[in-house]
Amino acid sequence: MTSSLDVTPENFVRTVHMLYHDQDATRKKIPSEWLLNVQSSLYAWSLADQLIRMNENSEVTCLSAQILRHKIQHNFDELPVEHCKALCDSLLDHLSRIELTRNTTVRVQLAVATADLALQYVGWEKPVEDVVEKLKTSSEHMLTLLEFLTALPEELNTSTIRIGENRRQYCREKYSNCGKQIHEILIFLLQVNPSHNELLFIGVIDENLDKAQNYTRIYTNLIESILECLVDGRQLDLSDLSCLHLLLYPLEHTDYEVVQSTLYTWYHLVGLIQTNNEFIIDKVKSYMDKLVDVLCAQCELDPDHLAIPPETGEKSSKNNGTSNSDLSEFRYRVQCFIEDTIYITEFIFYLFQKDV
């Protein structure tokens, strides 16, 4: 058992350092067991919160955020009801600290912890509104807000959270009514600082894959959430097609995964145009033309490439074990996309079949 005398911030920091930096594998077992005992104890609640607030180093803060998330997720019944409000306020403060949420692990753990608390703490009446209110002050909080809004439905639909079906259904109905507010906030964050629309290019220039993927995720989620409104124009404030520029930024990245992560949204857009109003094709065509131009440029072989170009086809893309397999699969997906959208792009498919 771990006593209160042992569980101090100083001992925790020292133990984490031993765990991560002691080269003797046999000695690592001691700090590992001590940390597990701390996590299972009642002291973990206040200790983890205190260490996150201190933010002494990334290793300690990450582990503390993980412990706090674990406690809320698995041991929420340990926490006295009168302490829930203080924990709620503390999590909101943590989420609003840029120096904490710049760390991806810390940001995700805090977002999930806040979502789990929102689902279990009955006394928290407006968690979505409170988180939005706390984070809407700066576009720097965009990723944190998105993590929370993503974690909430994910946690609600898992069996990890120990809530009854009545509570689960109540939360589904309650949070589904926040959709309009969430859309407005996301659009506001993109409009309040237009330079953030170009931040992905910083990731492109620096070849920062993590940054590019994060911003691409924001852009695709935002566009997906208002896509039907963009096409049918039923809400004038959500029907500005210029926001499709957001889907063009990721296409400049050199990593195929970043580019491919936007294709589902483009497919969805094309599908809505097919089933709704074809008069919108003229408005969308310029974006689609740009899309095809960039995709074809991405499919080009390097100037110094001397080998036979990789085959373009589903079978070859799956079976090719060479370094060209990624390019082959990417070219095949682009080929399929152009075939499916040719009526909009007016692009002659046989041009793509040449060795671009």
mmCIF file of C-alpha atoms in Angstrom:
data_model
loop_
_atom_site.group_PDB
_atom_site.id
_atom_site.type_symbol
_atom_site.label_atom_id
_atom_site.label_comp_id
_atom_site.label_asym_id
_atom_site.label_seq_id
_atom_site.Cartn_x
_atom_site.Cartn_y
_atom_site.Cartn_z
ATOM 1 C CA MET A 1 0.000 0.000 0.000
ATOM 2 C CA THR A 2 1.054 3.583 -0.632
ATOM 3 C CA SER A 3 0.811 6.019 2.274
ATOM 4 C CA SER A 4 0.084 9.735 2.061
ATOM 5 C CA LEU A 5 3.628 10.410 3.279
ATOM 6 C CA ASP A 6 5.036 8.690 0.197
ATOM 7 C CA VAL A 7 2.715 10.300 -2.349
ATOM 8 C CA THR A 8 4.246 13.717 -2.869
ATOM 9 C CA PRO A 9 4.957 15.658 -6.058
ATOM 10 C CA GLU A 10 8.684 15.350 -5.396
ATOM 11 C CA ASN A 11 8.538 11.556 -5.066
ATOM 12 C CA PHE A 12 6.356 11.304 -8.145
ATOM 13 C CA VAL A 13 8.770 13.358 -10.260
ATOM 14 C CA ARG A 14 11.723 11.347 -8.979
ATOM 15 C CA THR A 15 9.980 8.045 -9.700
ATOM 16 C CA VAL A 16 8.986 9.067 -13.223
ATOM 17 C CA HIS A 17 12.592 10.022 -13.925
ATOM 18 C CA MET A 18 13.737 6.583 -12.734
ATOM 19 C CA LEU A 19 11.124 4.875 -14.889
ATOM 20 C CA TYR A 20 12.114 6.643 -18.089
ATOM 21 C CA HIS A 21 15.846 7.104 -17.622
ATOM 22 C CA ASP A 22 17.186 4.232 -15.524
ATOM 23 C CA GLN A 23 19.089 1.963 -17.907
ATOM 24 C CA ASP A 24 18.733 -1.071 -15.640
ATOM 25 C CA ALA A 25 15.602 -2.916 -16.752
ATOM 26 C CA THR A 26 15.314 -4.821 -13.471
ATOM 27 C CA ARG A 27 15.228 -1.594 -11.457
ATOM 28 C CA LYS A 28 12.440 -0.162 -13.631
ATOM 29 C CA LYS A 29 10.026 -2.591 -12.004
ATOM 30 C CA ILE A 30 10.171 -0.686 -8.707
ATOM 31 C CA PRO A 31 9.038 2.739 -10.018
ATOM 32 C CA SER A 32 6.501 1.062 -12.295
ATOM 33 C CA GLU A 33 4.834 -0.727 -9.373
ATOM 34 C CA TRP A 34 4.939 2.413 -7.230
ATOM 35 C CA LEU A 35 3.203 4.462 -9.939
ATOM 36 C CA LEU A 36 0.534 1.790 -10.388
ATOM 37 C CA ASN A 37 -0.118 1.866 -6.642
ATOM 38 C CA VAL A 38 -0.414 5.643 -6.763
ATOM 39 C CA GLN A 39 -2.857 5.446 -9.669
ATOM 40 C CA SER A 40 -5.080 3.030 -7.753
ATOM 41 C CA SER A 41 -5.036 5.156 -4.587
ATOM 42 C CA LEU A 42 -7.309 8.007 -3.556
ATOM 43 C CA TYR A 43 -4.299 10.322 -3.438
ATOM 44 C CA ALA A 44 -4.029 10.175 -7.226
ATOM 45 C CA TRP A 45 -6.913 12.606 -7.718
ATOM 46 C CA SER A 46 -5.299 15.617 -6.079
ATOM 47 C CA LEU A 47 -1.732 14.638 -6.963
ATOM 48 C CA ALA A 48 -2.373 14.323 -10.710
ATOM 49 C CA ASP A 49 -4.258 17.609 -10.779
ATOM 50 C CA GLN A 50 -1.467 19.345 -8.868
ATOM 51 C CA LEU A 51 1.271 17.977 -11.135
ATOM 52 C CA ILE A 52 -0.592 19.035 -14.277
ATOM 53 C CA ARG A 53 -0.889 22.520 -12.835
ATOM 54 C CA MET A 54 2.837 22.564 -12.025
ATOM 55 C CA ASN A 55 3.757 21.315 -15.531
ATOM 56 C CA GLU A 56 7.319 20.637 -14.410
ATOM 57 C CA ASN A 57 8.294 18.547 -17.432
ATOM 58 C CA SER A 58 6.544 16.793 -20.292
ATOM 59 C CA GLU A 59 7.035 13.261 -18.947
ATOM 60 C CA VAL A 60 5.468 14.046 -15.583
ATOM 61 C CA THR A 61 2.653 16.117 -17.071
ATOM 62 C CA CYS A 62 1.769 13.471 -19.668
ATOM 63 C CA LEU A 63 1.662 10.702 -17.086
ATOM 64 C CA SER A 64 -0.333 12.863 -14.674
ATOM 65 C CA ALA A 65 -2.893 13.647 -17.387
ATOM 66 C CA GLN A 66 -3.167 9.935 -18.175
ATOM 67 C CA ILE A 67 -3.699 9.093 -14.502
ATOM 68 C CA LEU A 68 -6.386 11.755 -14.105
ATOM 69 C CA ARG A 69 -8.150 10.516 -17.232
ATOM 70 C CA HIS A 70 -7.936 6.934 -15.911
ATOM 71 C CA LYS A 71 -9.390 7.912 -12.535
ATOM 72 C CA ILE A 72 -12.337 9.736 -14.094
ATOM 73 C CA GLN A 73 -12.924 6.952 -16.581
ATOM 74 C CA HIS A 74 -12.677 3.980 -14.227
ATOM 75 C CA ASN A 75 -12.927 5.226 -10.629
ATOM 76 C CA PHE A 76 -15.337 8.138 -10.767
ATOM 77 C CA ASP A 77 -17.374 6.642 -7.926
ATOM 78 C CA GLU A 78 -14.403 7.314 -5.598
ATOM 79 C CA LEU A 79 -14.781 11.071 -5.970
ATOM 80 C CA PRO A 80 -17.126 12.706 -3.428
ATOM 81 C CA VAL A 81 -19.928 14.657 -5.082
ATOM 82 C CA GLU A 82 -18.860 17.866 -3.368
ATOM 83 C CA HIS A 83 -15.459 17.654 -5.108
ATOM 84 C CA CYS A 84 -16.829 17.242 -8.641
ATOM 85 C CA LYS A 85 -17.344 20.961 -9.243
ATOM 86 C CA ALA A 86 -13.747 21.730 -8.262
ATOM 87 C CA LEU A 87 -12.481 19.028 -10.624
ATOM 88 C CA CYS A 88 -14.654 20.434 -13.398
ATOM 89 C CA ASP A 89 -13.234 23.937 -12.902
ATOM 90 C CA SER A 90 -9.702 22.580 -12.757
ATOM 91 C CA LEU A 91 -10.062 20.678 -16.034
ATOM 92 C CA LEU A 92 -11.425 23.765 -17.765
ATOM 93 C CA ASP A 93 -8.401 25.716 -16.549
ATOM 94 C CA HIS A 94 -6.030 23.018 -17.797
ATOM 95 C CA LEU A 95 -7.687 22.976 -21.223
ATOM 96 C CA SER A 96 -7.264 26.733 -21.564
ATOM 97 C CA ARG A 97 -3.509 26.697 -20.903
ATOM 98 C CA ILE A 98 -1.695 26.760 -24.233
ATOM 99 C CA GLU A 99 1.582 25.649 -22.660
ATOM 100 C CA LEU A 100 -0.151 22.407 -21.641
ATOM 101 C CA THR A 101 -2.202 21.669 -24.730
ATOM 102 C CA ARG A 102 0.668 22.190 -27.160
ATOM 103 C CA ASN A 103 1.678 18.685 -26.118
ATOM 104 C CA THR A 104 -0.520 16.336 -28.157
ATOM 105 C CA THR A 105 -0.629 13.604 -25.504
ATOM 106 C CA VAL A 106 -1.595 16.023 -22.746
ATOM 107 C CA ARG A 107 -4.200 17.690 -24.961
ATOM 108 C CA VAL A 108 -5.863 14.396 -25.884
ATOM 109 C CA GLN A 109 -5.831 13.041 -22.321
ATOM 110 C CA LEU A 110 -7.333 16.236 -20.894
ATOM 111 C CA ALA A 111 -9.981 16.376 -23.619
ATOM 112 C CA VAL A 112 -11.012 12.760 -22.999
ATOM 113 C CA ALA A 113 -10.971 13.301 -19.225
ATOM 114 C CA THR A 114 -13.243 16.334 -19.602
ATOM 115 C CA ALA A 115 -15.604 14.417 -21.883
ATOM 116 C CA ASP A 116 -15.752 11.516 -19.411
ATOM 117 C CA LEU A 117 -16.488 13.899 -16.556
ATOM 118 C CA ALA A 118 -19.237 15.578 -18.577
ATOM 119 C CA LEU A 119 -20.927 12.229 -19.159
ATOM 120 C CA GLN A 120 -20.762 11.070 -15.533
ATOM 121 C CA TYR A 121 -21.123 14.257 -13.490
ATOM 122 C CA VAL A 122 -24.865 14.864 -13.419
ATOM 123 C CA GLY A 123 -24.385 18.246 -11.777
ATOM 124 C CA TRP A 124 -22.554 19.627 -14.807
ATOM 125 C CA GLU A 125 -25.533 20.988 -16.710
ATOM 126 C CA LYS A 126 -23.884 22.590 -19.757
ATOM 127 C CA PRO A 127 -20.475 21.014 -20.376
ATOM 128 C CA VAL A 128 -20.344 21.733 -24.121
ATOM 129 C CA GLU A 129 -21.336 25.351 -23.621
ATOM 130 C CA ASP A 130 -18.837 25.764 -20.770
ATOM 131 C CA VAL A 131 -15.931 24.274 -22.728
ATOM 132 C CA VAL A 132 -16.786 26.344 -25.794
ATOM 133 C CA GLU A 133 -17.055 29.488 -23.686
ATOM 134 C CA LYS A 134 -13.659 28.788 -22.117
ATOM 135 C CA LEU A 135 -11.879 28.054 -25.390
ATOM 136 C CA LYS A 136 -13.556 30.343 -27.908
ATOM 137 C CA THR A 137 -11.454 33.315 -26.842
ATOM 138 C CA SER A 138 -8.557 32.348 -29.090
ATOM 139 C CA SER A 139 -8.061 30.399 -32.291
ATOM 140 C CA GLU A 140 -5.025 28.859 -30.579
ATOM 141 C CA HIS A 141 -7.505 26.693 -28.673
ATOM 142 C CA MET A 142 -8.964 25.292 -31.896
ATOM 143 C CA LEU A 143 -7.280 21.885 -31.665
ATOM 144 C CA THR A 144 -8.185 21.506 -27.994
ATOM 145 C CA LEU A 145 -11.813 22.345 -28.681
ATOM 146 C CA LEU A 146 -11.906 19.907 -31.566
ATOM 147 C CA GLU A 147 -10.370 17.157 -29.417
ATOM 148 C CA PHE A 148 -13.095 17.628 -26.809
ATOM 149 C CA LEU A 149 -15.919 17.764 -29.344
ATOM 150 C CA THR A 150 -14.552 14.610 -30.954
ATOM 151 C CA ALA A 151 -14.001 12.781 -27.665
ATOM 152 C CA LEU A 152 -17.494 13.456 -26.308
ATOM 153 C CA PRO A 153 -19.480 11.327 -28.799
ATOM 154 C CA GLU A 154 -16.711 8.721 -28.940
ATOM 155 C CA GLU A 155 -16.747 8.244 -25.167
ATOM 156 C CA LEU A 156 -20.538 8.310 -25.089
ATOM 157 C CA ASN A 157 -20.687 5.372 -27.480
ATOM 158 C CA THR A 158 -18.135 3.170 -25.722
ATOM 159 C CA SER A 159 -18.708 0.735 -22.887
ATOM 160 C CA THR A 160 -15.730 2.137 -20.969
ATOM 161 C CA ILE A 161 -17.868 4.759 -19.260
ATOM 162 C CA ARG A 162 -19.964 3.160 -16.543
ATOM 163 C CA ILE A 163 -23.268 4.921 -17.006
ATOM 164 C CA GLY A 164 -26.724 3.464 -17.382
ATOM 165 C CA GLU A 165 -28.604 3.352 -20.650
ATOM 166 C CA ASN A 166 -31.027 6.040 -19.484
ATOM 167 C CA ARG A 167 -28.163 8.429 -18.774
ATOM 168 C CA ARG A 168 -26.514 7.508 -22.065
ATOM 169 C CA GLN A 169 -29.676 8.219 -24.043
ATOM 170 C CA TYR A 170 -30.219 11.469 -22.149
ATOM 171 C CA CYS A 171 -26.708 12.621 -23.081
ATOM 172 C CA ARG A 172 -27.232 11.705 -26.732
ATOM 173 C CA GLU A 173 -30.351 13.839 -26.931
ATOM 174 C CA LYS A 174 -28.834 16.656 -24.907
ATOM 175 C CA TYR A 175 -25.626 17.023 -26.898
ATOM 176 C CA SER A 176 -27.267 16.560 -30.280
ATOM 177 C CA ASN A 177 -28.937 19.920 -29.683
ATOM 178 C CA CYS A 178 -25.547 21.652 -29.531
ATOM 179 C CA GLY A 179 -24.755 21.098 -33.210
ATOM 180 C CA LYS A 180 -25.617 24.585 -34.413
ATOM 181 C CA GLN A 181 -23.569 26.244 -31.685
ATOM 182 C CA ILE A 182 -20.577 24.023 -32.451
ATOM 183 C CA HIS A 183 -20.761 24.910 -36.151
ATOM 184 C CA GLU A 184 -20.913 28.607 -35.340
ATOM 185 C CA ILE A 185 -17.927 28.414 -33.009
ATOM 186 C CA LEU A 186 -15.759 26.494 -35.475
ATOM 187 C CA ILE A 187 -16.578 28.926 -38.254
ATOM 188 C CA PHE A 188 -15.926 31.851 -35.915
ATOM 189 C CA LEU A 189 -12.511 30.484 -34.971
ATOM 190 C CA LEU A 190 -11.554 30.240 -38.624
ATOM 191 C CA GLN A 191 -12.855 33.724 -39.410
ATOM 192 C CA VAL A 192 -11.563 35.590 -36.362
ATOM 193 C CA ASN A 193 -7.980 35.002 -37.462
ATOM 194 C CA PRO A 194 -7.791 34.315 -41.208
ATOM 195 C CA SER A 195 -4.075 33.611 -40.936
ATOM 196 C CA HIS A 196 -4.972 30.297 -39.336
ATOM 197 C CA ASN A 197 -6.395 29.207 -42.678
ATOM 198 C CA GLU A 198 -2.825 29.304 -43.955
ATOM 199 C CA LEU A 199 -1.196 27.608 -40.984
ATOM 200 C CA LEU A 200 -1.290 24.324 -42.819
ATOM 201 C CA PHE A 201 1.143 25.799 -45.330
ATOM 202 C CA ILE A 202 3.594 26.255 -42.466
ATOM 203 C CA GLY A 203 3.280 22.537 -41.886
ATOM 204 C CA VAL A 204 3.824 21.982 -45.589
ATOM 205 C CA ILE A 205 6.936 24.137 -45.728
ATOM 206 C CA ASP A 206 8.377 22.623 -42.568
ATOM 207 C CA GLU A 207 7.191 19.160 -43.613
ATOM 208 C CA ASN A 208 5.601 18.924 -40.188
ATOM 209 C CA LEU A 209 3.377 15.891 -40.684
ATOM 210 C CA ASP A 210 1.701 16.047 -37.279
ATOM 211 C CA LYS A 211 0.711 19.684 -37.735
ATOM 212 C CA ALA A 212 -0.551 19.048 -41.261
ATOM 213 C CA GLN A 213 -2.669 16.084 -40.149
ATOM 214 C CA ASN A 214 -4.173 18.037 -37.250
ATOM 215 C CA TYR A 215 -5.201 20.986 -39.392
ATOM 216 C CA THR A 216 -6.469 18.712 -42.143
ATOM 217 C CA ARG A 217 -8.628 16.990 -39.556
ATOM 218 C CA ILE A 218 -10.055 20.348 -38.474
ATOM 219 C CA TYR A 219 -10.797 21.411 -42.027
ATOM 220 C CA THR A 220 -12.421 18.147 -43.103
ATOM 221 C CA ASN A 221 -14.548 17.914 -39.945
ATOM 222 C CA LEU A 222 -15.707 21.489 -40.341
ATOM 223 C CA ILE A 223 -16.606 21.116 -44.018
ATOM 224 C CA GLU A 224 -18.323 17.767 -43.400
ATOM 225 C CA SER A 225 -20.471 19.322 -40.683
ATOM 226 C CA ILE A 226 -21.894 21.980 -43.022
ATOM 227 C CA LEU A 227 -21.605 20.202 -46.371
ATOM 228 C CA GLU A 228 -25.325 19.742 -46.957
ATOM 229 C CA CYS A 229 -25.923 23.409 -46.159
ATOM 230 C CA LEU A 230 -23.230 24.371 -48.656
ATOM 231 C CA VAL A 231 -24.966 22.436 -51.409
ATOM 232 C CA ASP A 232 -28.638 23.192 -50.820
ATOM 233 C CA GLY A 233 -28.149 26.733 -49.487
ATOM 234 C CA ARG A 234 -30.893 26.365 -46.886
ATOM 235 C CA GLN A 235 -28.855 28.376 -44.368
ATOM 236 C CA LEU A 236 -27.312 31.455 -45.930
ATOM 237 C CA ASP A 237 -24.721 31.844 -43.178
ATOM 238 C CA LEU A 238 -23.475 28.293 -43.852
ATOM 239 C CA SER A 239 -23.602 28.304 -47.654
ATOM 240 C CA ASP A 240 -20.439 30.224 -48.533
ATOM 241 C CA LEU A 241 -18.524 27.953 -50.910
ATOM 242 C CA SER A 242 -15.293 29.872 -50.368
ATOM 243 C CA CYS A 243 -14.681 27.675 -47.333
ATOM 244 C CA LEU A 244 -13.814 24.884 -49.794
ATOM 245 C CA HIS A 245 -10.418 26.570 -49.988
ATOM 246 C CA LEU A 246 -9.762 24.860 -46.668
ATOM 247 C CA LEU A 247 -9.841 21.497 -48.429
ATOM 248 C CA LEU A 248 -7.293 22.648 -50.992
ATOM 249 C CA TYR A 249 -4.578 23.517 -48.468
ATOM 250 C CA PRO A 250 -3.787 19.904 -47.449
ATOM 251 C CA LEU A 251 -3.314 18.921 -51.099
ATOM 252 C CA GLU A 252 0.022 20.740 -51.166
ATOM 253 C CA HIS A 253 1.530 18.397 -48.609
ATOM 254 C CA THR A 254 4.078 15.844 -49.787
ATOM 255 C CA ASP A 255 2.648 13.025 -47.667
ATOM 256 C CA TYR A 256 0.041 10.933 -49.473
ATOM 257 C CA GLU A 257 -1.874 10.243 -46.252
ATOM 258 C CA VAL A 258 -2.552 13.948 -45.712
ATOM 259 C CA VAL A 259 -3.825 14.356 -49.266
ATOM 260 C CA GLN A 260 -5.925 11.181 -49.201
ATOM 261 C CA SER A 261 -7.594 12.163 -45.928
ATOM 262 C CA THR A 262 -9.513 14.871 -47.811
ATOM 263 C CA LEU A 263 -10.825 12.646 -50.607
ATOM 264 C CA TYR A 264 -13.777 11.287 -48.624
ATOM 265 C CA THR A 265 -15.066 14.834 -48.123
ATOM 266 C CA TRP A 266 -14.642 15.616 -51.826
ATOM 267 C CA TYR A 267 -16.504 12.392 -52.677
ATOM 268 C CA HIS A 268 -19.280 13.380 -50.270
ATOM 269 C CA LEU A 269 -19.530 16.789 -51.928
ATOM 270 C CA VAL A 270 -19.786 15.235 -55.390
ATOM 271 C CA GLY A 271 -22.451 12.815 -54.164
ATOM 272 C CA LEU A 272 -24.559 15.637 -52.764
ATOM 273 C CA ILE A 273 -24.288 17.566 -56.018
ATOM 274 C CA GLN A 274 -25.457 14.505 -57.949
ATOM 275 C CA THR A 275 -28.517 14.056 -55.749
ATOM 276 C CA ASN A 276 -29.392 17.717 -55.193
ATOM 277 C CA ASN A 277 -28.960 20.767 -57.379
ATOM 278 C CA GLU A 278 -26.756 20.470 -60.432
ATOM 279 C CA PHE A 279 -26.793 24.223 -60.959
ATOM 280 C CA ILE A 280 -24.170 24.388 -58.227
ATOM 281 C CA ILE A 281 -21.668 22.608 -60.491
ATOM 282 C CA ASP A 282 -20.582 25.914 -62.048
ATOM 283 C CA LYS A 283 -19.801 27.288 -58.592
ATOM 284 C CA VAL A 284 -17.884 24.194 -57.505
ATOM 285 C CA LYS A 285 -16.089 23.563 -60.794
ATOM 286 C CA SER A 286 -13.170 25.925 -60.107
ATOM 287 C CA TYR A 287 -12.416 24.116 -56.849
ATOM 288 C CA MET A 288 -12.661 20.728 -58.535
ATOM 289 C CA ASP A 289 -10.374 21.841 -61.371
ATOM 290 C CA LYS A 290 -7.798 22.990 -58.843
ATOM 291 C CA LEU A 291 -8.209 19.713 -56.981
ATOM 292 C CA VAL A 292 -7.559 17.634 -60.096
ATOM 293 C CA ASP A 293 -4.575 19.766 -61.117
ATOM 294 C CA VAL A 294 -2.916 19.307 -57.736
ATOM 295 C CA LEU A 295 -3.715 15.592 -57.551
ATOM 296 C CA CYS A 296 -2.190 14.968 -60.958
ATOM 297 C CA ALA A 297 0.895 16.944 -59.977
ATOM 298 C CA GLN A 298 1.187 14.773 -56.863
ATOM 299 C CA CYS A 299 1.096 11.692 -59.096
ATOM 300 C CA GLU A 300 4.102 12.777 -61.127
ATOM 301 C CA LEU A 301 7.255 10.731 -60.890
ATOM 302 C CA ASP A 302 10.467 12.350 -59.714
ATOM 303 C CA PRO A 303 12.553 13.786 -62.575
ATOM 304 C CA ASP A 304 15.398 11.390 -61.770
ATOM 305 C CA HIS A 305 13.110 8.347 -61.691
ATOM 306 C CA LEU A 306 14.527 5.784 -64.133
ATOM 307 C CA ALA A 307 12.524 2.651 -63.381
ATOM 308 C CA ILE A 308 9.274 1.612 -65.025
ATOM 309 C CA PRO A 309 6.402 3.627 -63.515
ATOM 310 C CA PRO A 310 4.374 1.625 -61.010
ATOM 311 C CA GLU A 311 1.218 0.090 -62.385
ATOM 312 C CA THR A 312 -1.998 1.917 -61.629
ATOM 313 C CA GLY A 313 -4.607 -0.537 -60.477
ATOM 314 C CA GLU A 314 -6.192 -1.968 -57.360
ATOM 315 C CA LYS A 315 -4.527 -5.359 -57.692
ATOM 316 C CA SER A 316 -1.047 -3.998 -58.310
ATOM 317 C CA SER A 317 -1.357 -1.406 -55.547
ATOM 318 C CA LYS A 318 -2.109 -4.143 -53.035
ATOM 319 C CA ASN A 319 0.508 -6.615 -54.219
ATOM 320 C CA ASN A 320 3.392 -4.316 -55.020
ATOM 321 C CA GLY A 321 5.947 -4.679 -52.263
ATOM 322 C CA THR A 322 8.445 -2.177 -53.636
ATOM 323 C CA SER A 323 9.052 1.372 -52.512
ATOM 324 C CA ASN A 324 6.691 2.449 -55.297
ATOM 325 C CA SER A 325 3.682 0.747 -53.687
ATOM 326 C CA ASP A 326 2.512 3.899 -51.882
ATOM 327 C CA LEU A 327 2.685 5.929 -55.072
ATOM 328 C CA SER A 328 0.958 3.158 -57.006
ATOM 329 C CA GLU A 329 -1.927 3.016 -54.544
ATOM 330 C CA PHE A 330 -2.183 6.794 -54.469
ATOM 331 C CA ARG A 331 -2.262 6.995 -58.289
ATOM 332 C CA TYR A 332 -4.983 4.351 -58.364
ATOM 333 C CA ARG A 333 -7.134 6.249 -55.870
ATOM 334 C CA VAL A 334 -6.675 9.487 -57.783
ATOM 335 C CA GLN A 335 -7.596 7.691 -60.998
ATOM 336 C CA CYS A 336 -10.831 6.436 -59.417
ATOM 337 C CA PHE A 337 -11.604 9.878 -58.070
ATOM 338 C CA ILE A 338 -11.165 11.574 -61.449
ATOM 339 C CA GLU A 339 -13.338 8.944 -63.122
ATOM 340 C CA ASP A 340 -16.098 9.583 -60.593
ATOM 341 C CA THR A 341 -15.942 13.371 -60.884
ATOM 342 C CA ILE A 342 -15.270 13.751 -64.597
ATOM 343 C CA TYR A 343 -18.666 15.291 -65.287
ATOM 344 C CA ILE A 344 -17.706 18.206 -63.044
ATOM 345 C CA THR A 345 -14.069 18.614 -63.913
ATOM 346 C CA GLU A 346 -14.468 17.986 -67.667
ATOM 347 C CA PHE A 347 -11.119 16.294 -67.393
ATOM 348 C CA ILE A 348 -10.202 13.844 -70.147
ATOM 349 C CA PHE A 349 -9.392 10.610 -68.378
ATOM 350 C CA TYR A 350 -7.002 9.276 -70.984
ATOM 351 C CA LEU A 351 -4.595 12.118 -70.145
ATOM 352 C CA PHE A 352 -4.259 10.725 -66.672
ATOM 353 C CA GLN A 353 -3.521 7.248 -68.004
ATOM 354 C CA LYS A 354 -0.356 8.558 -69.588
ATOM 355 C CA ASP A 355 2.846 8.448 -67.589
ATOM 356 C CA VAL A 356 2.409 11.698 -65.716
#
